[in-house]
mmCIF file of C-alpha atoms in Angstrom:
data_model
loop_
_atom_site.group_PDB
_atom_site.id
_atom_site.type_symbol
_atom_site.label_atom_id
_atom_site.label_comp_id
_atom_site.label_asym_id
_atom_site.label_seq_id
_atom_site.Cartn_x
_atom_site.Cartn_y
_atom_site.Cartn_z
ATOM 1 C CA MET A 8 -21.273 -111.673 9.724
ATOM 2 C CA THR A 9 -23.090 -108.627 8.646
ATOM 3 C CA THR A 10 -21.452 -105.366 7.709
ATOM 4 C CA THR A 11 -22.417 -101.931 6.348
ATOM 5 C CA GLY A 12 -21.956 -101.101 2.885
ATOM 6 C CA ALA A 13 -19.413 -98.519 3.953
ATOM 7 C CA ASP A 14 -17.277 -101.273 5.391
ATOM 8 C CA ARG A 15 -17.045 -103.371 2.140
ATOM 9 C CA THR A 16 -14.351 -103.500 -0.401
ATOM 10 C CA THR A 17 -14.327 -103.985 -4.158
ATOM 11 C CA ASN A 18 -15.385 -107.791 -3.930
ATOM 12 C CA GLY A 19 -17.728 -107.387 -0.921
ATOM 13 C CA PHE A 20 -15.074 -108.403 1.715
ATOM 14 C CA PRO A 21 -15.769 -106.664 5.022
ATOM 15 C CA ILE A 22 -12.983 -104.552 6.895
ATOM 16 C CA PRO A 23 -14.533 -103.678 10.363
ATOM 17 C CA GLU A 24 -11.268 -102.654 11.670
ATOM 18 C CA LEU A 25 -11.529 -99.412 9.658
ATOM 19 C CA ALA A 26 -14.471 -98.437 11.787
ATOM 20 C CA THR A 27 -12.595 -99.414 15.022
ATOM 21 C CA VAL A 28 -9.631 -97.228 13.797
ATOM 22 C CA GLN A 29 -12.116 -94.435 13.162
ATOM 23 C CA ARG A 30 -13.553 -94.689 16.679
ATOM 24 C CA ARG A 31 -10.365 -95.047 18.497
ATOM 25 C CA GLY A 32 -8.766 -92.220 16.627
ATOM 26 C CA LEU A 33 -11.451 -89.874 17.661
ATOM 27 C CA ILE A 34 -11.269 -90.974 21.310
ATOM 28 C CA VAL A 35 -7.428 -90.771 21.492
ATOM 29 C CA GLY A 36 -7.241 -87.459 19.665
ATOM 30 C CA ALA A 37 -9.875 -85.929 21.644
ATOM 31 C CA CYS A 38 -8.212 -86.950 25.090
ATOM 32 C CA ALA A 39 -4.925 -85.796 23.870
ATOM 33 C CA LEU A 40 -5.989 -82.489 22.653
ATOM 34 C CA ALA A 41 -7.772 -81.820 25.828
ATOM 35 C CA LEU A 42 -4.713 -82.552 27.724
ATOM 36 C CA ALA A 43 -2.623 -80.262 25.384
ATOM 37 C CA LEU A 44 -5.226 -77.475 25.857
ATOM 38 C CA LEU A 45 -4.502 -77.878 29.584
ATOM 39 C CA GLY A 46 -0.797 -77.877 29.005
ATOM 40 C CA GLY A 47 -1.138 -74.742 26.757
ATOM 41 C CA ALA A 48 -2.873 -72.932 29.469
ATOM 42 C CA LEU A 49 0.157 -73.424 31.489
ATOM 43 C CA ASN A 50 2.893 -72.794 28.807
ATOM 44 C CA ARG A 51 1.574 -71.017 25.660
ATOM 45 C CA SER A 52 4.828 -70.994 23.548
ATOM 46 C CA ALA A 53 5.170 -74.755 24.095
ATOM 47 C CA PHE A 54 1.784 -75.390 22.980
ATOM 48 C CA PHE A 55 2.048 -73.712 19.871
ATOM 49 C CA GLN A 56 5.508 -75.127 18.906
ATOM 50 C CA ALA A 57 4.308 -78.574 19.502
ATOM 51 C CA TYR A 58 1.043 -77.832 17.577
ATOM 52 C CA LEU A 59 3.260 -76.645 14.461
ATOM 53 C CA LEU A 60 5.367 -79.687 14.786
ATOM 54 C CA GLY A 61 2.473 -82.206 14.840
ATOM 55 C CA TYR A 62 0.577 -80.189 12.162
ATOM 56 C CA LEU A 63 3.370 -80.187 9.611
ATOM 57 C CA PHE A 64 3.809 -84.061 10.100
ATOM 58 C CA TRP A 65 0.325 -84.955 9.500
ATOM 59 C CA THR A 66 -0.267 -82.312 6.849
ATOM 60 C CA GLY A 67 2.911 -83.619 5.050
ATOM 61 C CA ILE A 68 1.324 -87.041 4.803
ATOM 62 C CA GLY A 69 -2.003 -85.839 3.253
ATOM 63 C CA VAL A 70 -0.084 -83.417 0.891
ATOM 64 C CA GLY A 71 2.585 -86.166 0.038
ATOM 65 C CA CYS A 72 -0.309 -88.619 -0.905
ATOM 66 C CA LEU A 73 -1.652 -86.059 -3.355
ATOM 67 C CA GLY A 74 1.592 -85.905 -4.866
ATOM 68 C CA LEU A 75 2.033 -89.620 -5.099
ATOM 69 C CA LEU A 76 -1.556 -89.908 -6.586
ATOM 70 C CA MET A 77 -0.884 -87.499 -9.384
ATOM 71 C CA LEU A 78 2.502 -89.267 -10.162
ATOM 72 C CA HIS A 79 0.622 -92.602 -10.295
ATOM 73 C CA HIS A 80 -2.082 -91.423 -12.468
ATOM 74 C CA LEU A 81 0.528 -89.646 -14.787
ATOM 75 C CA VAL A 82 2.801 -92.817 -15.026
ATOM 76 C CA GLY A 83 0.272 -95.611 -14.410
ATOM 77 C CA GLY A 84 2.788 -97.860 -12.797
ATOM 78 C CA ARG A 85 1.995 -101.199 -11.257
ATOM 79 C CA TRP A 86 3.102 -99.908 -7.942
ATOM 80 C CA GLY A 87 0.135 -97.363 -7.705
ATOM 81 C CA PHE A 88 -2.990 -99.594 -8.225
ATOM 82 C CA ALA A 89 -2.623 -101.414 -4.895
ATOM 83 C CA ILE A 90 -2.298 -98.090 -2.793
ATOM 84 C CA GLN A 91 -4.479 -95.732 -4.953
ATOM 85 C CA ARG A 92 -7.297 -95.952 -2.572
ATOM 86 C CA LEU A 93 -5.172 -95.432 0.460
ATOM 87 C CA LEU A 94 -3.598 -92.288 -1.396
ATOM 88 C CA GLU A 95 -7.160 -91.071 -2.152
ATOM 89 C CA ALA A 96 -7.977 -91.385 1.572
ATOM 90 C CA GLY A 97 -4.996 -89.542 2.456
ATOM 91 C CA VAL A 98 -6.000 -86.766 0.190
ATOM 92 C CA ARG A 99 -9.471 -86.629 1.863
ATOM 93 C CA THR A 100 -7.731 -85.474 5.129
ATOM 94 C CA LEU A 101 -6.708 -82.022 3.516
ATOM 95 C CA PRO A 102 -9.923 -80.191 4.297
ATOM 96 C CA LEU A 103 -9.497 -81.237 7.914
ATOM 97 C CA MET A 104 -5.801 -79.955 7.912
ATOM 98 C CA ALA A 105 -7.039 -76.643 6.220
ATOM 99 C CA LEU A 106 -9.444 -76.152 9.217
ATOM 100 C CA LEU A 107 -6.711 -77.082 11.671
ATOM 101 C CA PHE A 108 -4.585 -74.467 10.320
ATOM 102 C CA LEU A 109 -6.706 -71.764 12.017
ATOM 103 C CA PRO A 110 -5.158 -72.055 15.375
ATOM 104 C CA VAL A 111 -1.671 -71.017 13.970
ATOM 105 C CA LEU A 112 -3.422 -67.671 13.673
ATOM 106 C CA PHE A 113 -3.485 -67.376 17.553
ATOM 107 C CA GLY A 114 0.170 -68.364 17.950
ATOM 108 C CA LEU A 115 1.584 -66.418 15.178
ATOM 109 C CA GLN A 116 3.591 -64.111 17.548
ATOM 110 C CA ASP A 117 4.820 -67.263 19.575
ATOM 111 C CA LEU A 118 6.310 -68.783 16.577
ATOM 112 C CA TYR A 119 7.275 -66.153 14.115
ATOM 113 C CA PRO A 120 9.598 -63.256 14.730
ATOM 114 C CA TRP A 121 8.346 -61.275 12.081
ATOM 115 C CA ALA A 122 4.849 -61.200 13.586
ATOM 116 C CA ARG A 123 6.089 -59.246 16.674
ATOM 117 C CA PRO A 124 5.888 -55.482 16.311
ATOM 118 C CA GLU A 125 8.736 -54.886 18.711
ATOM 119 C CA VAL A 126 11.024 -57.115 16.663
ATOM 120 C CA MET A 127 9.987 -55.482 13.253
ATOM 121 C CA ALA A 128 10.406 -52.086 14.602
ATOM 122 C CA THR A 129 14.124 -52.643 15.308
ATOM 123 C CA ASP A 130 15.122 -55.130 12.504
ATOM 124 C CA ALA A 131 15.994 -53.488 9.204
ATOM 125 C CA LEU A 132 16.280 -56.449 7.378
ATOM 126 C CA LEU A 133 12.698 -57.843 8.441
ATOM 127 C CA GLN A 134 11.355 -54.396 7.379
ATOM 128 C CA LEU A 135 12.383 -55.045 3.869
ATOM 129 C CA LYS A 136 10.523 -58.432 3.788
ATOM 130 C CA GLN A 137 7.345 -56.964 5.500
ATOM 131 C CA ARG A 138 5.301 -56.954 2.452
ATOM 132 C CA TYR A 139 5.695 -60.755 2.156
ATOM 133 C CA LEU A 140 5.920 -61.774 5.792
ATOM 134 C CA ASN A 141 2.760 -60.212 7.501
ATOM 135 C CA GLY A 142 -0.218 -61.776 9.059
ATOM 136 C CA PRO A 143 -2.859 -61.241 6.252
ATOM 137 C CA ALA A 144 -0.564 -62.284 3.461
ATOM 138 C CA PHE A 145 0.564 -65.444 5.475
ATOM 139 C CA PHE A 146 -3.001 -66.717 5.929
ATOM 140 C CA GLY A 147 -3.913 -65.575 2.357
ATOM 141 C CA ARG A 148 -1.125 -67.733 0.802
ATOM 142 C CA ALA A 149 -2.128 -70.627 3.038
ATOM 143 C CA ALA A 150 -5.585 -70.469 1.898
ATOM 144 C CA PHE A 151 -4.331 -70.553 -1.849
ATOM 145 C CA TYR A 152 -2.039 -73.612 -0.998
ATOM 146 C CA PHE A 153 -5.102 -75.487 0.454
ATOM 147 C CA LEU A 154 -7.299 -74.375 -2.442
ATOM 148 C CA ILE A 155 -4.735 -75.896 -4.886
ATOM 149 C CA TRP A 156 -4.453 -79.129 -2.888
ATOM 150 C CA ILE A 157 -8.005 -79.666 -2.230
ATOM 151 C CA GLY A 158 -9.171 -78.817 -5.525
ATOM 152 C CA ALA A 159 -6.654 -81.111 -7.277
ATOM 153 C CA GLY A 160 -7.621 -83.870 -4.976
ATOM 154 C CA ALA A 161 -11.335 -83.391 -5.546
ATOM 155 C CA ILE A 162 -10.921 -83.426 -9.229
ATOM 156 C CA LEU A 163 -8.944 -86.756 -9.141
ATOM 157 C CA ARG A 164 -11.383 -88.390 -6.916
ATOM 158 C CA MET A 165 -14.289 -87.268 -9.008
ATOM 159 C CA LEU A 166 -12.795 -88.559 -12.076
ATOM 160 C CA SER A 167 -11.779 -91.804 -10.246
ATOM 161 C CA ALA A 168 -15.382 -92.415 -9.127
ATOM 162 C CA ARG A 169 -16.701 -91.794 -12.589
ATOM 163 C CA GLN A 170 -14.185 -94.473 -13.802
ATOM 164 C CA ASP A 171 -15.460 -96.951 -11.250
ATOM 165 C CA GLN A 172 -18.951 -96.678 -12.871
ATOM 166 C CA GLY A 173 -17.579 -98.106 -16.038
ATOM 167 C CA THR A 174 -18.510 -95.450 -18.572
ATOM 168 C CA GLU A 175 -15.811 -94.003 -20.968
ATOM 169 C CA THR A 176 -13.075 -95.478 -18.977
ATOM 170 C CA ASP A 177 -10.322 -94.748 -21.584
ATOM 171 C CA ARG A 178 -11.374 -91.101 -21.826
ATOM 172 C CA ILE A 179 -11.332 -90.756 -18.031
ATOM 173 C CA THR A 180 -8.046 -92.366 -17.795
ATOM 174 C CA ARG A 181 -6.619 -89.931 -20.228
ATOM 175 C CA ARG A 182 -8.085 -87.057 -18.344
ATOM 176 C CA LEU A 183 -6.635 -88.265 -15.163
ATOM 177 C CA GLN A 184 -3.151 -88.105 -16.901
ATOM 178 C CA VAL A 185 -3.978 -84.736 -18.405
ATOM 179 C CA TRP A 186 -5.041 -83.178 -15.103
ATOM 180 C CA SER A 187 -1.959 -84.821 -13.266
ATOM 181 C CA GLY A 188 0.744 -83.237 -15.411
ATOM 182 C CA PRO A 189 0.149 -79.576 -14.549
ATOM 183 C CA GLY A 190 -1.298 -80.766 -11.195
ATOM 184 C CA LEU A 191 2.144 -81.785 -10.135
ATOM 185 C CA VAL A 192 3.686 -78.543 -11.156
ATOM 186 C CA LEU A 193 1.188 -76.471 -9.079
ATOM 187 C CA TYR A 194 1.480 -78.979 -6.229
ATOM 188 C CA GLY A 195 5.265 -78.454 -6.271
ATOM 189 C CA PHE A 196 5.066 -74.535 -6.334
ATOM 190 C CA ALA A 197 2.405 -74.771 -3.426
ATOM 191 C CA VAL A 198 4.559 -77.181 -1.297
ATOM 192 C CA THR A 199 7.786 -75.050 -1.771
ATOM 193 C CA PHE A 200 6.234 -71.741 -0.731
ATOM 194 C CA ALA A 201 4.155 -73.400 2.199
ATOM 195 C CA ALA A 202 7.523 -74.772 3.463
ATOM 196 C CA VAL A 203 9.017 -71.226 3.188
ATOM 197 C CA ASP A 204 6.148 -69.694 5.020
ATOM 198 C CA TRP A 205 5.578 -72.345 7.681
ATOM 199 C CA ALA A 206 8.825 -73.464 8.416
ATOM 200 C CA MET A 207 11.716 -71.475 6.957
ATOM 201 C CA SER A 208 10.330 -68.136 8.122
ATOM 202 C CA LEU A 209 10.796 -69.232 11.771
ATOM 203 C CA GLU A 210 14.290 -67.854 11.137
ATOM 204 C CA PRO A 211 13.349 -65.134 8.648
ATOM 205 C CA HIS A 212 17.269 -63.781 8.405
ATOM 206 C CA TRP A 213 18.030 -67.197 6.855
ATOM 207 C CA TYR A 214 17.150 -68.667 3.526
ATOM 208 C CA SER A 215 17.863 -71.684 1.176
ATOM 209 C CA THR A 216 16.762 -72.066 -2.380
ATOM 210 C CA ILE A 217 16.647 -75.916 -1.888
ATOM 211 C CA TYR A 218 14.669 -75.859 1.383
ATOM 212 C CA GLY A 219 11.141 -76.466 -0.253
ATOM 213 C CA VAL A 220 12.513 -79.260 -2.282
ATOM 214 C CA VAL A 221 13.721 -80.902 0.793
ATOM 215 C CA PHE A 222 10.233 -80.554 2.195
ATOM 216 C CA LEU A 223 8.677 -81.776 -0.799
ATOM 217 C CA VAL A 224 10.687 -84.893 -1.063
ATOM 218 C CA GLY A 225 10.404 -85.473 2.754
ATOM 219 C CA GLN A 226 6.515 -85.383 2.282
ATOM 220 C CA ALA A 227 6.616 -87.852 -0.493
ATOM 221 C CA LEU A 228 8.779 -90.324 1.506
ATOM 222 C CA LEU A 229 6.473 -89.822 4.572
ATOM 223 C CA ALA A 230 3.411 -90.411 2.627
ATOM 224 C CA LEU A 231 4.892 -93.391 0.799
ATOM 225 C CA ALA A 232 6.097 -95.027 4.023
ATOM 226 C CA PHE A 233 2.680 -94.462 5.642
ATOM 227 C CA VAL A 234 0.487 -96.001 2.839
ATOM 228 C CA THR A 235 3.021 -98.781 2.494
ATOM 229 C CA ARG A 236 2.712 -99.616 6.102
ATOM 230 C CA VAL A 237 -1.349 -99.525 5.983
ATOM 231 C CA ALA A 238 -1.047 -101.631 2.608
ATOM 232 C CA ILE A 239 0.924 -104.272 4.287
ATOM 233 C CA CYS A 240 -1.603 -104.397 7.303
ATOM 234 C CA LEU A 241 -4.197 -105.169 4.810
ATOM 235 C CA ALA A 242 -2.230 -107.445 2.525
ATOM 236 C CA ASP A 243 -3.487 -110.613 4.221
ATOM 237 C CA ARG A 244 -7.145 -110.146 3.427
ATOM 238 C CA PRO A 245 -9.058 -109.831 0.035
ATOM 239 C CA PRO A 246 -8.837 -108.028 -2.275
ATOM 240 C CA LEU A 247 -5.375 -106.936 -1.489
ATOM 241 C CA GLN A 248 -4.516 -110.489 -0.867
ATOM 242 C CA ASN A 249 -4.753 -111.137 -4.625
ATOM 243 C CA VAL A 250 -2.978 -108.038 -5.742
ATOM 244 C CA LEU A 251 -0.213 -107.148 -3.188
ATOM 245 C CA GLY A 252 2.254 -109.738 -3.954
ATOM 246 C CA ALA A 253 6.006 -109.929 -3.728
ATOM 247 C CA GLY A 254 6.269 -108.189 -7.039
ATOM 248 C CA GLN A 255 4.277 -104.854 -6.008
ATOM 249 C CA LEU A 256 5.949 -104.984 -2.615
ATOM 250 C CA HIS A 257 9.277 -105.007 -4.435
ATOM 251 C CA ASP A 258 8.145 -101.955 -6.361
ATOM 252 C CA LEU A 259 7.151 -100.184 -3.291
ATOM 253 C CA GLY A 260 10.426 -100.904 -1.643
ATOM 254 C CA ASN A 261 12.188 -99.594 -4.632
ATOM 255 C CA LEU A 262 10.465 -96.375 -4.447
ATOM 256 C CA LEU A 263 11.057 -95.987 -0.819
ATOM 257 C CA LEU A 264 14.818 -96.522 -1.615
ATOM 258 C CA ALA A 265 14.678 -93.957 -4.441
ATOM 259 C CA PHE A 266 12.967 -91.270 -2.074
ATOM 260 C CA VAL A 267 15.474 -92.137 0.760
ATOM 261 C CA MET A 268 18.374 -91.489 -1.669
ATOM 262 C CA LEU A 269 16.884 -88.376 -3.261
ATOM 263 C CA TRP A 270 16.128 -86.772 0.303
ATOM 264 C CA ALA A 271 19.879 -87.645 1.478
ATOM 265 C CA TYR A 272 21.198 -86.220 -1.866
ATOM 266 C CA ILE A 273 19.049 -82.761 -1.706
ATOM 267 C CA ALA A 274 19.667 -82.504 2.189
ATOM 268 C CA PHE A 275 23.367 -83.063 1.641
ATOM 269 C CA SER A 276 23.444 -80.673 -1.170
ATOM 270 C CA GLN A 277 22.008 -78.036 0.725
ATOM 271 C CA TYR A 278 24.504 -78.501 3.519
ATOM 272 C CA LEU A 279 27.598 -78.658 1.291
ATOM 273 C CA ILE A 280 26.512 -75.454 -0.612
ATOM 274 C CA ILE A 281 26.103 -73.400 2.578
ATOM 275 C CA TRP A 282 29.243 -74.901 4.405
ATOM 276 C CA SER A 283 31.432 -74.386 1.438
ATOM 277 C CA GLY A 284 30.257 -70.827 1.037
ATOM 278 C CA ASN A 285 30.974 -70.233 4.710
ATOM 279 C CA LEU A 286 28.851 -67.054 4.957
ATOM 280 C CA PRO A 287 27.828 -66.092 8.493
ATOM 281 C CA GLU A 288 24.232 -65.190 7.270
ATOM 282 C CA GLU A 289 23.741 -68.858 5.944
ATOM 283 C CA ASN A 290 25.791 -71.183 8.052
ATOM 284 C CA HIS A 291 24.259 -70.038 11.535
ATOM 285 C CA TRP A 292 21.423 -72.207 10.522
ATOM 286 C CA TYR A 293 23.518 -75.313 10.720
ATOM 287 C CA LEU A 294 25.719 -74.197 13.536
ATOM 288 C CA HIS A 295 22.918 -73.982 16.165
ATOM 289 C CA ARG A 296 21.681 -77.263 14.941
ATOM 290 C CA MET A 297 24.907 -79.131 15.705
ATOM 291 C CA ASP A 298 25.788 -77.557 18.962
ATOM 292 C CA HIS A 299 24.368 -77.672 22.546
ATOM 293 C CA GLY A 300 22.801 -81.178 22.016
ATOM 294 C CA TRP A 301 21.181 -80.828 18.598
ATOM 295 C CA GLY A 302 24.080 -82.438 16.894
ATOM 296 C CA VAL A 303 22.973 -85.701 18.342
ATOM 297 C CA LEU A 304 19.920 -85.551 16.154
ATOM 298 C CA ALA A 305 21.890 -84.772 13.095
ATOM 299 C CA VAL A 306 23.765 -88.053 13.653
ATOM 300 C CA ILE A 307 20.577 -89.880 14.243
ATOM 301 C CA LEU A 308 19.238 -88.541 10.833
ATOM 302 C CA ILE A 309 22.540 -89.440 8.998
ATOM 303 C CA VAL A 310 22.401 -93.021 10.378
ATOM 304 C CA PHE A 311 18.697 -93.743 10.514
ATOM 305 C CA HIS A 312 17.287 -91.661 7.879
ATOM 306 C CA PHE A 313 19.761 -92.671 5.235
ATOM 307 C CA VAL A 314 22.501 -95.291 6.106
ATOM 308 C CA VAL A 315 20.329 -97.888 7.576
ATOM 309 C CA PRO A 316 17.189 -97.602 5.370
ATOM 310 C CA PHE A 317 19.383 -97.450 2.376
ATOM 311 C CA LEU A 318 21.181 -100.889 3.297
ATOM 312 C CA LEU A 319 18.099 -102.620 4.133
ATOM 313 C CA LEU A 320 16.283 -101.482 0.996
ATOM 314 C CA LEU A 321 19.090 -102.601 -1.186
ATOM 315 C CA SER A 322 18.199 -106.193 -0.214
ATOM 316 C CA ARG A 323 15.774 -107.888 -2.292
ATOM 317 C CA ILE A 324 14.593 -109.950 0.681
ATOM 318 C CA THR A 325 13.661 -106.903 2.557
ATOM 319 C CA LYS A 326 11.752 -105.670 -0.325
ATOM 320 C CA ARG A 327 9.875 -108.713 -1.111
ATOM 321 C CA ARG A 328 8.925 -109.809 2.618
ATOM 322 C CA ALA A 329 5.885 -107.870 3.793
ATOM 323 C CA ARG A 330 6.935 -108.027 7.604
ATOM 324 C CA LEU A 331 10.500 -106.608 6.863
ATOM 325 C CA LEU A 332 9.270 -103.921 4.459
ATOM 326 C CA GLY A 333 6.685 -102.980 6.971
ATOM 327 C CA ALA A 334 9.133 -102.701 9.727
ATOM 328 C CA VAL A 335 11.342 -100.499 7.426
ATOM 329 C CA ALA A 336 8.334 -98.236 6.606
ATOM 330 C CA THR A 337 7.489 -97.824 10.248
ATOM 331 C CA GLY A 338 11.124 -96.740 10.933
ATOM 332 C CA ILE A 339 11.005 -94.275 8.317
ATOM 333 C CA LEU A 340 7.894 -92.688 9.687
ATOM 334 C CA VAL A 341 9.483 -92.272 13.178
ATOM 335 C CA VAL A 342 12.548 -90.686 11.631
ATOM 336 C CA ARG A 343 10.535 -88.349 9.452
ATOM 337 C CA PHE A 344 9.182 -86.987 12.633
ATOM 338 C CA VAL A 345 12.639 -86.651 14.214
ATOM 339 C CA ASP A 346 13.659 -84.754 11.050
ATOM 340 C CA LEU A 347 10.757 -82.359 11.417
ATOM 341 C CA PHE A 348 11.629 -81.943 15.157
ATOM 342 C CA TRP A 349 15.291 -81.039 14.165
ATOM 343 C CA LEU A 350 14.160 -78.465 11.370
ATOM 344 C CA ILE A 351 11.657 -76.823 13.694
ATOM 345 C CA VAL A 352 12.406 -76.839 17.362
ATOM 346 C CA PRO A 353 15.924 -75.348 17.280
ATOM 347 C CA ALA A 354 14.603 -72.366 15.577
ATOM 348 C CA LEU A 355 12.673 -71.681 18.728
ATOM 349 C CA HIS A 356 15.285 -73.006 21.405
ATOM 350 C CA SER A 357 18.713 -72.090 19.862
ATOM 351 C CA GLU A 358 20.171 -71.884 23.462
ATOM 352 C CA GLY A 359 20.146 -75.861 23.549
ATOM 353 C CA PHE A 360 18.341 -79.194 23.202
ATOM 354 C CA HIS A 361 14.702 -78.897 24.393
ATOM 355 C CA VAL A 362 11.873 -81.290 24.482
ATOM 356 C CA HIS A 363 8.480 -80.562 26.036
ATOM 357 C CA TRP A 364 5.894 -83.182 26.811
ATOM 358 C CA LEU A 365 3.453 -81.278 24.684
ATOM 359 C CA ASP A 366 5.881 -82.076 21.532
ATOM 360 C CA LEU A 367 4.602 -85.901 21.815
ATOM 361 C CA VAL A 368 0.995 -85.181 23.164
ATOM 362 C CA LEU A 369 -0.112 -82.711 20.610
ATOM 363 C CA PRO A 370 1.191 -84.715 17.484
ATOM 364 C CA VAL A 371 -0.750 -87.741 19.096
ATOM 365 C CA GLY A 372 -3.810 -85.699 19.255
ATOM 366 C CA LEU A 373 -3.737 -84.270 15.914
ATOM 367 C CA GLY A 374 -2.760 -87.811 14.582
ATOM 368 C CA GLY A 375 -5.862 -89.249 16.184
ATOM 369 C CA LEU A 376 -8.271 -87.004 14.342
ATOM 370 C CA TRP A 377 -6.117 -87.281 11.139
ATOM 371 C CA LEU A 378 -6.216 -91.212 11.188
ATOM 372 C CA ALA A 379 -10.153 -90.949 12.163
ATOM 373 C CA THR A 380 -10.643 -88.941 8.975
ATOM 374 C CA PHE A 381 -8.339 -91.266 6.971
ATOM 375 C CA ALA A 382 -10.213 -94.361 8.085
ATOM 376 C CA ALA A 383 -13.665 -92.615 7.242
ATOM 377 C CA GLY A 384 -12.361 -91.809 3.771
ATOM 378 C CA LEU A 385 -11.091 -95.462 3.184
ATOM 379 C CA ARG A 386 -14.510 -96.831 4.086
ATOM 380 C CA ARG A 387 -16.199 -94.753 1.427
ATOM 381 C CA ARG A 388 -14.577 -96.472 -1.631
ATOM 382 C CA PRO A 389 -13.718 -99.985 -2.624
ATOM 383 C CA LEU A 390 -10.039 -100.862 -1.727
ATOM 384 C CA LEU A 391 -9.134 -101.486 -5.389
ATOM 385 C CA VAL A 392 -10.003 -99.606 -8.342
ATOM 386 C CA GLN A 393 -12.630 -101.259 -10.461
ATOM 387 C CA ARG A 394 -12.254 -100.350 -14.243
ATOM 388 C CA ASP A 395 -9.037 -98.719 -14.818
ATOM 389 C CA PRO A 396 -8.026 -100.364 -18.239
ATOM 390 C CA ARG A 397 -4.380 -100.120 -17.388
ATOM 391 C CA PHE A 398 -4.897 -101.928 -13.981
ATOM 392 C CA ALA A 399 -7.145 -104.583 -15.933
ATOM 393 C CA VAL A 400 -4.069 -105.126 -18.380
ATOM 394 C CA LEU A 401 -1.570 -105.552 -15.462
ATOM 395 C CA ALA A 402 -3.941 -107.875 -13.700
ATOM 396 C CA ASP A 403 -4.384 -110.178 -16.721
ATOM 397 C CA ALA A 404 -0.737 -110.146 -17.267
ATOM 398 C CA ALA A 405 0.061 -111.172 -13.582
ATOM 399 C CA HIS A 406 -2.783 -113.794 -13.687
ATOM 400 C CA GLY A 407 -1.231 -115.350 -16.872
ATOM 401 C CA ALA A 408 2.217 -115.450 -15.486
ATOM 402 C CA HIS A 409 0.814 -117.057 -12.113
ATOM 403 C CA GLU A 410 -0.758 -119.825 -14.256
#
């Protein structure tokens, strides 16, 4: 069977499915977006609500991949080498998401109260925040966030490519570590401010100092679940067949468990602090997310975002069997979307539970373009790092233990 060089992994094994994913992603994405544009002509506000929901979901995977990639380069754990190329492919989607941020410009007044002149003219509190919450500053900060994310990702990918060439591998490994340390700090600040701008300012009278951290951890969990699911899909073929064994799956399962617990801890801490303070300007955010049908989603999040994955991931069997771990990762992906829906849509529909068909079609459309870009990025590089000295040591140790 003949294959192109772009479809070859480290040891020359073809993965033609990547080209299929890329092609189908483009087709599905284009069709769904065309249908969504038709729906947007009939209901403008529903279109931009669904667009923001889908945009935050898929951007969260790309940004989360960047954070996990820097964490991997910083600590050099065994878990990261099997998914490093997947993380890099996820980071490659960020230029696309920067471009797809532009349509939000046209829906600013449909989404954010502070963007409506008639609201600003009568709201004294929003007038005090006007220097920060205004259109030019909003998009200027967004450009700065993407500059940080795309720039950091480009540096890490460039150094990784030079490492694959086999020159000064130890020196390049140290440079990857050096860049990842401050990079994680900048990444954290950018994610925090982006969460405030893009999601929290949907309700500009409310604020939470933990809100950005909730988003940061949620994005990391989302990205980890996604790359775990993809890695498991590729685990039965070379070269991942020789690397992604029960031990690596166990490590990924432990990481998923850690992020599930961390998300639950931070989300509950925010709830506990606001509820114990019982201040009207703070607790209204939770009140209208627990009444008029929204409380059902809150219960779903408690059960399926924490209790169920926590209990499943405690089991050694779940973490060492690819099929079971893949099912848990898929469930986390679904419930992460539900969490974003619960965070965003009640801000726009406080009168009661509301779902529009565009809330499903637009995320599918954006997801098709995102997956096509991800597959294209994954085809550009071998599926495994080639000359990272840390990976060589771990591989030799694993081979010796196997013998």
